[in-house]
C-alpha positions as CSV (number, residue, x, y, z in Angstrom):
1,X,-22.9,25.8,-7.5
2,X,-20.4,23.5,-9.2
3,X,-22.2,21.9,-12.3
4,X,-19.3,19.8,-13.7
5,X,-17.4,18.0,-10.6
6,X,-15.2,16.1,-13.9
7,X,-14.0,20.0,-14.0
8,X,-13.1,20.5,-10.5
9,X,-10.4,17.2,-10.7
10,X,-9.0,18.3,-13.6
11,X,-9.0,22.5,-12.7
12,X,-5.5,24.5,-12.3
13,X,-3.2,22.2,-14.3
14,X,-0.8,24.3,-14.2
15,X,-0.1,24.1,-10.6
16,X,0.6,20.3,-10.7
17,X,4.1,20.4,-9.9
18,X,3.7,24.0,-8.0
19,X,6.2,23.6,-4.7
20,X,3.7,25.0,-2.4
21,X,2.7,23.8,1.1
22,X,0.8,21.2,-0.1
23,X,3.2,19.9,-2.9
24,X,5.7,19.5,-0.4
25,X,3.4,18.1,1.8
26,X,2.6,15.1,-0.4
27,X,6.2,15.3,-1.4
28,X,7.1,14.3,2.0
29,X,4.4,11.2,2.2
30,X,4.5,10.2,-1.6
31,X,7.7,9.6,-2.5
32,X,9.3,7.2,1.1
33,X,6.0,5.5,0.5
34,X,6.4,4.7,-3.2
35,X,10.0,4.0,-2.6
36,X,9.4,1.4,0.5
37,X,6.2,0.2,-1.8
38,X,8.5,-0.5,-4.2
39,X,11.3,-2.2,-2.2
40,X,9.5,-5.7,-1.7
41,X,8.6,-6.2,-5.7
42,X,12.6,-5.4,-6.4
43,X,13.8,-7.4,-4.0
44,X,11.3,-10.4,-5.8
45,X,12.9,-8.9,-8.8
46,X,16.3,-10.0,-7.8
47,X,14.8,-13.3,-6.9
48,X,13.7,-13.5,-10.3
49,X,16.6,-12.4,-11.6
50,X,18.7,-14.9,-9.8
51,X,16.4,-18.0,-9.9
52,X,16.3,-17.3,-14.3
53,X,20.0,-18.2,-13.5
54,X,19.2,-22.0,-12.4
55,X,16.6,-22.6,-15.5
56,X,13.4,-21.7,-17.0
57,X,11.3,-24.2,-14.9
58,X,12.5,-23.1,-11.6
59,X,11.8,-19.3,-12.6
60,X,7.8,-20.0,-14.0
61,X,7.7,-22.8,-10.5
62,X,8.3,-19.2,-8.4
63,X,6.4,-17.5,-10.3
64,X,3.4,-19.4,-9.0
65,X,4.7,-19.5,-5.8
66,X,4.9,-15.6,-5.9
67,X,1.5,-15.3,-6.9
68,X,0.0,-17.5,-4.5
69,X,1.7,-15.9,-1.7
70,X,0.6,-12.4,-3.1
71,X,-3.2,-13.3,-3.7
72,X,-2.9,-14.8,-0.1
73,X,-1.4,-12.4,1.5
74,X,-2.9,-9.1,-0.1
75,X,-6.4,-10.5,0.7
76,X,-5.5,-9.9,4.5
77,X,-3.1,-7.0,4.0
78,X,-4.5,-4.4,1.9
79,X,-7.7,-4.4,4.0
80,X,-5.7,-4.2,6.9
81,X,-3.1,-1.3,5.3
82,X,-5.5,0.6,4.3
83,X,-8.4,0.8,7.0
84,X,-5.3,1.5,10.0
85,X,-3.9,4.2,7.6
86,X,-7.2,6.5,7.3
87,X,-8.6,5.1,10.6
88,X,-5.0,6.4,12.3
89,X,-5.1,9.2,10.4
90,X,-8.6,10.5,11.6
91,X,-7.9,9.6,15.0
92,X,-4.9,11.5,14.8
93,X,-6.5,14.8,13.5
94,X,-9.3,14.5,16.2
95,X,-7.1,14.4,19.0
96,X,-5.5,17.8,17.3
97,X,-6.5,20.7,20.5
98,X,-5.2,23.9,19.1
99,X,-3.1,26.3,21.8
100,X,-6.0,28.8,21.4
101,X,-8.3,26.3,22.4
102,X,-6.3,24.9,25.2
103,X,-5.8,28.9,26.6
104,X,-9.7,29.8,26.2
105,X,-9.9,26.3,28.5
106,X,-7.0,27.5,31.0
107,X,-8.5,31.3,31.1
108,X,-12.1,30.1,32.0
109,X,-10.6,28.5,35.3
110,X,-8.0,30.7,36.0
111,X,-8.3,34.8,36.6
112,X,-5.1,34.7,34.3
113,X,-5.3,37.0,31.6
114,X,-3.9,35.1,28.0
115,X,-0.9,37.8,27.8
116,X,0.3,36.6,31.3
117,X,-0.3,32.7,30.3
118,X,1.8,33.5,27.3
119,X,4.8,34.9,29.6
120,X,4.6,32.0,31.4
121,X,5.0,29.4,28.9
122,X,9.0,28.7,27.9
123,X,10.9,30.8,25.5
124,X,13.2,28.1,24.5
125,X,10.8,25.4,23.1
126,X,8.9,26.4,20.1
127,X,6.7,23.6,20.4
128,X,4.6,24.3,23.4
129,X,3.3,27.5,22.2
130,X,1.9,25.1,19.1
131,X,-1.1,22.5,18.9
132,X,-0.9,20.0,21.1
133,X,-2.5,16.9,20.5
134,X,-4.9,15.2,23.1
135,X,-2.7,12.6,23.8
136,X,-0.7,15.0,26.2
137,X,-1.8,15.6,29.2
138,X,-2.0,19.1,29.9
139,X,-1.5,20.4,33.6
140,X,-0.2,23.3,35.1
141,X,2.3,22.7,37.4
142,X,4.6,25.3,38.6
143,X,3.8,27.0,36.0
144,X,4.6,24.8,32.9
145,X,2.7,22.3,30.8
146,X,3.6,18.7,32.1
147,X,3.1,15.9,29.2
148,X,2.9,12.2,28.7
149,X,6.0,10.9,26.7
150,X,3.4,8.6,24.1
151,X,0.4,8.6,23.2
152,X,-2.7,5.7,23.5
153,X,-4.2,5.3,19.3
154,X,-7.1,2.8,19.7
155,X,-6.9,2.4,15.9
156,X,-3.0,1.4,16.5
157,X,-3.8,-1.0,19.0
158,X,-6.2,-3.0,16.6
159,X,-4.6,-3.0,14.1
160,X,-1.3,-5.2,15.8
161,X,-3.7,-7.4,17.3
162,X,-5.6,-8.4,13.9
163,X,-2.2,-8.4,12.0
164,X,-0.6,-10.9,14.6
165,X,-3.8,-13.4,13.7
166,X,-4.1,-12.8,10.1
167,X,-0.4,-13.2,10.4
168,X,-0.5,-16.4,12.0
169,X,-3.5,-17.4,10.0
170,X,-2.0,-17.4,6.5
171,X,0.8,-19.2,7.6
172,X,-0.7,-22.6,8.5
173,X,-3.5,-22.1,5.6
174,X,0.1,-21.9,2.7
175,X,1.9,-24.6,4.9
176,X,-0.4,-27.2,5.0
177,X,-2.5,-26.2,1.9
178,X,0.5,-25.6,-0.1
179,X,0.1,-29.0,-3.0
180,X,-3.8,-28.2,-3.2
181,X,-3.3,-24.7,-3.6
182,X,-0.6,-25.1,-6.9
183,X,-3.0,-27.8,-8.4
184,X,-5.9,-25.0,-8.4
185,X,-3.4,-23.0,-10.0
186,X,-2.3,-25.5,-12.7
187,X,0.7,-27.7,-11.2
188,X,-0.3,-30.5,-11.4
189,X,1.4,-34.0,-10.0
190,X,4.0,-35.2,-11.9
191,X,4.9,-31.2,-13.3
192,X,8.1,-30.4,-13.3
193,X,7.7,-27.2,-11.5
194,X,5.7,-28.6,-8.4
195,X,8.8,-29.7,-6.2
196,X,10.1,-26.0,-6.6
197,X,7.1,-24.5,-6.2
198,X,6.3,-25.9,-3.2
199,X,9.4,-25.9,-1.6
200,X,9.4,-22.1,-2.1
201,X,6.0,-21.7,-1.1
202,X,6.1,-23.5,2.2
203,X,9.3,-21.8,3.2
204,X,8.1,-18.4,2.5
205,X,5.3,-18.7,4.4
206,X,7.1,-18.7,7.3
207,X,7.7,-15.5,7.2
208,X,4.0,-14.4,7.1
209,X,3.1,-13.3,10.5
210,X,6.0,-10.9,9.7
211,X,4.8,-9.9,7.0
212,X,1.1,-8.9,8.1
213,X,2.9,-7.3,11.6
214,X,5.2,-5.0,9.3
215,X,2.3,-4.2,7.1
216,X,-0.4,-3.3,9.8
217,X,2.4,-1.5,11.7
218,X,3.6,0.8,8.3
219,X,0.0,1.0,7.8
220,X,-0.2,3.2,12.0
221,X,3.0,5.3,10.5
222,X,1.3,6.0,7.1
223,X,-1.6,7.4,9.2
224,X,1.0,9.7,11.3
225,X,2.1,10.9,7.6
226,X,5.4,10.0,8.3
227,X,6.9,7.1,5.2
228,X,10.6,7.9,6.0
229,X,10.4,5.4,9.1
230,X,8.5,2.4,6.9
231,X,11.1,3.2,4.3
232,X,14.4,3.1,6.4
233,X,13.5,-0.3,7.8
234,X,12.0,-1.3,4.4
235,X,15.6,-1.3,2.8
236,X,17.4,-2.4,5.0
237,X,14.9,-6.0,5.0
238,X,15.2,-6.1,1.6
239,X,19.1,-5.1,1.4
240,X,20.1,-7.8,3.8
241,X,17.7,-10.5,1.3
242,X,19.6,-9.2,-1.4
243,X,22.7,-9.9,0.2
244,X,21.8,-13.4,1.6
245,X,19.6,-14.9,-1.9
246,X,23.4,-15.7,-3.3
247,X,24.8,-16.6,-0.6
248,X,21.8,-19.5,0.2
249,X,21.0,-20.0,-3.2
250,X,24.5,-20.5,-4.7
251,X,27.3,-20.9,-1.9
252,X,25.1,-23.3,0.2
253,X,23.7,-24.3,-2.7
254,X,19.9,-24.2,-1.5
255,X,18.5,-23.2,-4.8
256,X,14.9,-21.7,-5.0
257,X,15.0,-22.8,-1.2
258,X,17.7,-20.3,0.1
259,X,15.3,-17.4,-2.0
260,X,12.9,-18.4,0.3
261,X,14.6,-18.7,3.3
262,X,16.7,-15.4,2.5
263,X,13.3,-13.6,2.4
264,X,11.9,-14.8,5.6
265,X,15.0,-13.8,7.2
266,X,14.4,-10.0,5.7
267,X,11.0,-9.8,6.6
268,X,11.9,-10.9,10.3
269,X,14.1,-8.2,10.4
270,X,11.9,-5.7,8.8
271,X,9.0,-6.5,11.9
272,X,11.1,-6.2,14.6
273,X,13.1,-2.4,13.0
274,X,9.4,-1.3,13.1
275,X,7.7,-2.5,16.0
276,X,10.9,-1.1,17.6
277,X,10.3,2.4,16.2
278,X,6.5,2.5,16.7
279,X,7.0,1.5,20.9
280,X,9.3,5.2,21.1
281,X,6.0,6.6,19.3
282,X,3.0,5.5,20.9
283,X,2.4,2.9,23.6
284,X,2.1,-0.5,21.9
285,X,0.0,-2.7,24.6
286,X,-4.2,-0.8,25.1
287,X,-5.0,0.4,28.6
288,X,-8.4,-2.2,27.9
289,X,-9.1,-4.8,25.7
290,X,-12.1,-2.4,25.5
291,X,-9.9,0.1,24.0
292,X,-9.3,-2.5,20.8
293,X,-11.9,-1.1,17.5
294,X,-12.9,-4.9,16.9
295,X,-16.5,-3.7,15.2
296,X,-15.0,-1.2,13.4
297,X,-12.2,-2.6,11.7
298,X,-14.2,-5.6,11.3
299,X,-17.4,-3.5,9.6
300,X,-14.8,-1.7,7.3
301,X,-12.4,-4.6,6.9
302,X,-15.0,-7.3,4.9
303,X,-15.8,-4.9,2.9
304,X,-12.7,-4.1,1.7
305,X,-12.0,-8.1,1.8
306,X,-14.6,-8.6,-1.0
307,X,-12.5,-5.9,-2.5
308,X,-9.3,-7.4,-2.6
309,X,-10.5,-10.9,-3.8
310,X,-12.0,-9.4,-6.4
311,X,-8.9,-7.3,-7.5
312,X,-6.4,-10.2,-6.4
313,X,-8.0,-12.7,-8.2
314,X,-7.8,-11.3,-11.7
315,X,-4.2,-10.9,-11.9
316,X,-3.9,-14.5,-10.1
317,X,-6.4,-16.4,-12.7
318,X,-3.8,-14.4,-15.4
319,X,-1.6,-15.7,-13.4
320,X,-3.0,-19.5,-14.0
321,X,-4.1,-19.1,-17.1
322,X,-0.1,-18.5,-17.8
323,X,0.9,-21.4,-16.3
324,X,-1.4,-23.6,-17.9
325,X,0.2,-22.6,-21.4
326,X,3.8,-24.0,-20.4
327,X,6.4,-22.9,-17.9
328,X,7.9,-20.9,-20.9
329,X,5.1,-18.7,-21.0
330,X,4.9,-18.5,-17.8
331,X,8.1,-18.0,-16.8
332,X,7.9,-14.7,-19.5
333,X,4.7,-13.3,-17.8
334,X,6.3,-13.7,-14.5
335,X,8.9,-11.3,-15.5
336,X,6.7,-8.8,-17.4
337,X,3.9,-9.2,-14.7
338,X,6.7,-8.4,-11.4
339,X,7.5,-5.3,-13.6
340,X,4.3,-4.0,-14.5
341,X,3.3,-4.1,-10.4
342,X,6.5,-2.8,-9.3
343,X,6.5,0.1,-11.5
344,X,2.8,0.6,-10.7
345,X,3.6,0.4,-7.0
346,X,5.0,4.4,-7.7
347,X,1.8,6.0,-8.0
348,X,0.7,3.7,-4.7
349,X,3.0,6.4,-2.9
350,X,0.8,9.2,-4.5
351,X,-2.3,7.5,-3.5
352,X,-1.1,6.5,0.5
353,X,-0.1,10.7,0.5
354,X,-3.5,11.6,-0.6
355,X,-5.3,8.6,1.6
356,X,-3.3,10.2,4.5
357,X,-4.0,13.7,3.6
358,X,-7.4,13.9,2.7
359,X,-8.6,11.2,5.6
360,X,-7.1,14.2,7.8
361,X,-9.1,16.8,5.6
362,X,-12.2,14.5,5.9
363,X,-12.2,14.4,9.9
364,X,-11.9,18.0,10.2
365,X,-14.4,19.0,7.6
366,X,-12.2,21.0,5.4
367,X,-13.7,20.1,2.0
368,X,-11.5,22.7,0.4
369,X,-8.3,20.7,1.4
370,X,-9.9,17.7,-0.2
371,X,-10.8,19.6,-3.4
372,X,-7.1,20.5,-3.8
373,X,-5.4,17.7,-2.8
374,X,-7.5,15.1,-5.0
375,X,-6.9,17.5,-7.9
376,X,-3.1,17.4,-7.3
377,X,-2.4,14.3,-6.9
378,X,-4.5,13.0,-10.1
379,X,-2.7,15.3,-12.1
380,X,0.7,14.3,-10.6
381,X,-0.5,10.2,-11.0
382,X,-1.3,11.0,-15.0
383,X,2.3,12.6,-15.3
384,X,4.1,10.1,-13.6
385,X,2.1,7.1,-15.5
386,X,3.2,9.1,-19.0
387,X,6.8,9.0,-17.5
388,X,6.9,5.4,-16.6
389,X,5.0,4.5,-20.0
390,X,8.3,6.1,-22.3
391,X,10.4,4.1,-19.7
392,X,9.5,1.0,-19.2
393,X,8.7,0.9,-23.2
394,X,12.7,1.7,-24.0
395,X,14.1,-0.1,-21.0
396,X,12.5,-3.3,-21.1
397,X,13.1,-3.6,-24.8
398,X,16.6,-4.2,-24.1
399,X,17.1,-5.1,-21.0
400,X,15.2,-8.3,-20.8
401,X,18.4,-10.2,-20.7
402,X,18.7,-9.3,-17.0
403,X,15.9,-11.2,-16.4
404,X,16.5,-14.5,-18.3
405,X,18.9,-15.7,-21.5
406,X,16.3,-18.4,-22.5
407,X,15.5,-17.1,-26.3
408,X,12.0,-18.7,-26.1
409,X,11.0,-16.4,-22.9
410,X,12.6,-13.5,-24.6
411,X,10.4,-14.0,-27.4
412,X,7.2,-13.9,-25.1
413,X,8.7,-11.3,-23.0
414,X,8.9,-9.1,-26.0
415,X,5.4,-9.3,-27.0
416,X,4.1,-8.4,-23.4
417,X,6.4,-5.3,-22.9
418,X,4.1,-3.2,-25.1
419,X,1.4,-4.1,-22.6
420,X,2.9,-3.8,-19.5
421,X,4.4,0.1,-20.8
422,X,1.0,1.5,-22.7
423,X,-1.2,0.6,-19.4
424,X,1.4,2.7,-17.0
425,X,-1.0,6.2,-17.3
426,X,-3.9,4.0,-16.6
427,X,-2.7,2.1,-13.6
428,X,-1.5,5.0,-12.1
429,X,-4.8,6.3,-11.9
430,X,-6.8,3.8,-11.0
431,X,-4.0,3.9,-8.1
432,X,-4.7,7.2,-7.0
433,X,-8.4,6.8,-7.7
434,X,-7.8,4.0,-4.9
435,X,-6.2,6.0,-2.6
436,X,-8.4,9.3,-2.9
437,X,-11.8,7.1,-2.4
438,X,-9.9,5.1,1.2
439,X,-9.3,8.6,2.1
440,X,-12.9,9.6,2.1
441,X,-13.9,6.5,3.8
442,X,-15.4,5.0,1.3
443,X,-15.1,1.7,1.5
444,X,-18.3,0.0,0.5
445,X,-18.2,1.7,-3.3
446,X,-14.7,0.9,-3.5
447,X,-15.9,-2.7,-2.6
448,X,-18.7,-3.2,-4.6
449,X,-17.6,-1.5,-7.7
450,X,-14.4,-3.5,-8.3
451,X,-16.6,-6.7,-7.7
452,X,-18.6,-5.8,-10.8
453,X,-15.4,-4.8,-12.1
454,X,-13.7,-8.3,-11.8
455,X,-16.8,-10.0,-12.7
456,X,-16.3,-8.5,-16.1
457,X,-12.6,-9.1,-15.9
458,X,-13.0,-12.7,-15.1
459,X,-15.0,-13.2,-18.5
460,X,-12.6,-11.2,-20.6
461,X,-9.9,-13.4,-19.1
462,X,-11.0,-16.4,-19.5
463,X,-12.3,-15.7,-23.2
464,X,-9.1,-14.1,-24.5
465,X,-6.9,-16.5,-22.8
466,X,-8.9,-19.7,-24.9
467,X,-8.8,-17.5,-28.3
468,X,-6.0,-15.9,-28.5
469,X,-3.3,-17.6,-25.6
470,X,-0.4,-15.4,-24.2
471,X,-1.4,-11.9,-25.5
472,X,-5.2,-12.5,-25.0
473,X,-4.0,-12.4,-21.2
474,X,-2.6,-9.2,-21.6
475,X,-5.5,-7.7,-23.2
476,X,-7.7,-8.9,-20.7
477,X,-5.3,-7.6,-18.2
478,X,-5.3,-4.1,-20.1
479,X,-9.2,-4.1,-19.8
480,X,-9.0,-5.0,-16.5
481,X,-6.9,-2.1,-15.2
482,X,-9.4,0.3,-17.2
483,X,-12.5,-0.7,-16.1
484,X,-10.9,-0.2,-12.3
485,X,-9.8,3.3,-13.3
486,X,-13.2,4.0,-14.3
487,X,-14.7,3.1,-11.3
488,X,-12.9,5.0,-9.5
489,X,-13.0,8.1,-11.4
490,X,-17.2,7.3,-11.9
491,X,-17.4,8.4,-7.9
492,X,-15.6,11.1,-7.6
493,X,-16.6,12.4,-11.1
494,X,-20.5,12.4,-10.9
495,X,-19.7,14.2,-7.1
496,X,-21.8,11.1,-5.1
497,X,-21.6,9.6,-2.0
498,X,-18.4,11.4,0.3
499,X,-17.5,13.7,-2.7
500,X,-21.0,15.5,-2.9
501,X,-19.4,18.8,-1.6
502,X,-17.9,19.1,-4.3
503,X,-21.2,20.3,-6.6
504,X,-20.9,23.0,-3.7
């Protein structure tokens, strides 16, 4: 008996960075995820980048743009992500028949002894004398196993269909709701930043039934543990919006317009690289409509909806609250904010490996898998967080120039780097913490505790904010991301719910 399951996450330190099987293993998934994770925040990044070039109010106008679109956007996409990845994942390890198991099947109906079954199979493919998942058919026919080219994934199927509405969905809701939506948010008629901002955010939004097709369809390749295919077609979206932002913004002279329309354009391409990939993988189109999981991604999928609000909406209301101090200070926490996720976005590639890995574990019932793998890739989160945190604290210090040459946002920019480089070890936890609990299937704690965690966040936020201005939102923010690695770790620390096995 296990007394102390906070031992068991934290046991065998010394083999964090051990290149055995399962070090390469989340090797393999962590690091294409965290680099195609982190491809869409750069590429807003060079948006950023370019749009400080016109002026201060067009950068804090995108800004809000950015963070509408993202609060919009993540509430339909991260349920979506992370429900196809563990759900793909599991339905991938069940339809895993081992070549033993498939022989034992063969022998009872055949007089065949195994030694003369294995003489039969071919010498030249190593492959067939493997596991074999269900998805093949396997027949003997003159004397060879015959099998289907692609596979049918229920959980595949679903989740294309509910990314083409949600797509489609938050589209007309930005389009037409655009002017309401930045007056929540603190533009106001007659602000200067409300032409831009809406200008951007309508255009953008054009690109979001992309966006949510790309999304639910890197979300089926996460669950086949393979990131290198997301990632190839993740760079080269974001390469060609890198190449067209100057192009629209300055040679056509478009302004924040050709930022948006050069993004659109990306993500169109990003869609159709993937969908493109996944049809040589899998067939696309379900055999019945009664082969689509409505119930189950729909059980799974509010739950992790109340989730995202909850998590979306405190950086959003930090968001506001920035913009309702000036366009100055908002156009500094726009910067320090983009950097803070993006870098953050690194340990997301640790917690999609250990999602992927652990939801494979899960379906199997190897516990002992689970045990390692959580343990791994904690320690490997807390590492990379300390890394990020020397990093970020040096780079940003003298690099914010890249960002903007307005003195005033410099100023700000300065006092938030502190912030946005002490919190790196703590978001990169609560990250993996994430990622770990998804794997597990556990959705409603990872629901319900971050509600009580933004409910606390939202006070903090709004108190800070009124008493102390631009660095009270960073505190709050700080708080925020610590209560949310605490829930996390609370779960898997007092060994409850999925993670009970591990007092065993």
């Amino acid at each position: 008996m296990e007394k102390n399951p906070i031992r068991v996450i934290f046991k065998d330190a010394g083999h964090t960075f051990k290149k055995d099987e399962l070090g390469k293993e989340i090797a393999r998934i962590a690091f294409p995820a965290a680099l195609a994770l982190m491809a869409d925040p750069i590429a807003s990044l060079v948006d950023t980048a370019f749009i400080g070039r016109i002026g201060p109010v067009e950068l804090a106008a995108v800004g809000v743009s950015i963070a509408i679109f993202n609060q919009v956007s993540r509430i339909a996409i991260f349920p979506l992500v992370s429900i196809t990845t563990s759900f793909v994942a599991e339905d991938d390890a069940n339809c895993t028949i081992t070549r033993d198991e498939i022989d034992i099947e063969e022998t009872r109906k055949s007089p065949l002894k195994e030694e003369e079954m294995n003489e039969m199979l071919p010498r030249d493919d190593p492959e067939k004398q493997t596991n074999k998942p269900l998805g093949f058919v396997n027949t003997k026919t003159n004397d060879t196993y015959l099998e289907c080219e692609k596979r049918h994934i229920p959980s595949a199927y679903s989740a294309l269909v509910f990314g083409s509405i949600l797509g489609l969905l938050q589209a007309v809701i930005l389009i037409f709701g655009a002017r309401s939506i930045l007056s929540i948010m603190g533009v106001k008629h007659g602000s200067p930043m409300l032409t831009p901002a809406e200008q951007y955010l309508k255009l953008r939004s054009l690109g979001s039934p992309a966006v949510l097709l790309s999304l639910a369809t890197q979300g089926v390749f996460r669950g086949f543990k393979d990131t290198k295919t997301p990632l190839f077609a993740t760079v080269i979206g974001d390469a060609t919006n890198i190449i067209l932002d100057p192009i629209f913004m300055f040679v056509l002279k478009l302004g924040v317009r050709g930022a948006a329309i050069a993004h659109v354009v990306s993500q169109y391409l990003l869609m159709l690289i993937l969908l493109w990939r996944l049809c040589m993988k899998i067939k696309v189109v379900p055999p019945s409509i009664t082969d689509l999981q409505y119930d189950r991604f729909l059980k799974n999928g509010f739950l992790l909806l109340a989730r995202v609000i909850a998590v979306t909406f405190c950086v959003t209301l930090a968001a506001s609250m920035a913009a309702r101090e000036g366009s100055v200070p908002m156009a500094a926490f726009q910067v320090c904010l983009q950097v803070w996720l993006t870098t953050s976005l690194l340990a997301d590639g640790l917690a999609v490996a250990g999602q992927a890995i652990l939801a494979s574990a899960f379906a199997v019932g190897d516990h002992e898998k689970a045990r390692i793998t959580a343990t791994r890739v904690l320690q490997l989160g807390l590492a990379l967080g300390l890394i990020l945190s020397v990093v970020l604290g040096l780079g940003l210090r003298f690099g914010g120039q890249i960002f903007t040459r307005d003195v005033h946002v410099l100023h700000l920019m300065r006092v938030g780097i502190p912030f946005v480089a002490i919190t790196q070890p703590i978001n990169s936890l609560a990250f993996v913490f994430d990622g770990l609990n998804f794997g597990a299937s556990d959705f409603a704690y990872s629901a319900w505790s971050m509600v009580l965690v933004a409910i606390a966040s939202i006070g903090c936020l709004i108190l800070l904010s009124w008493s102390k201005g631009f660095i009270g939102i960073w505190i709050a923010l700080t708080i925020y991301m610590s209560l949310r690695m605490l829930a996390g770790f609370w779960r898997i620390g007092t060994a409850t719910g999925p993670w009970k096995f591990l007092r065993t």
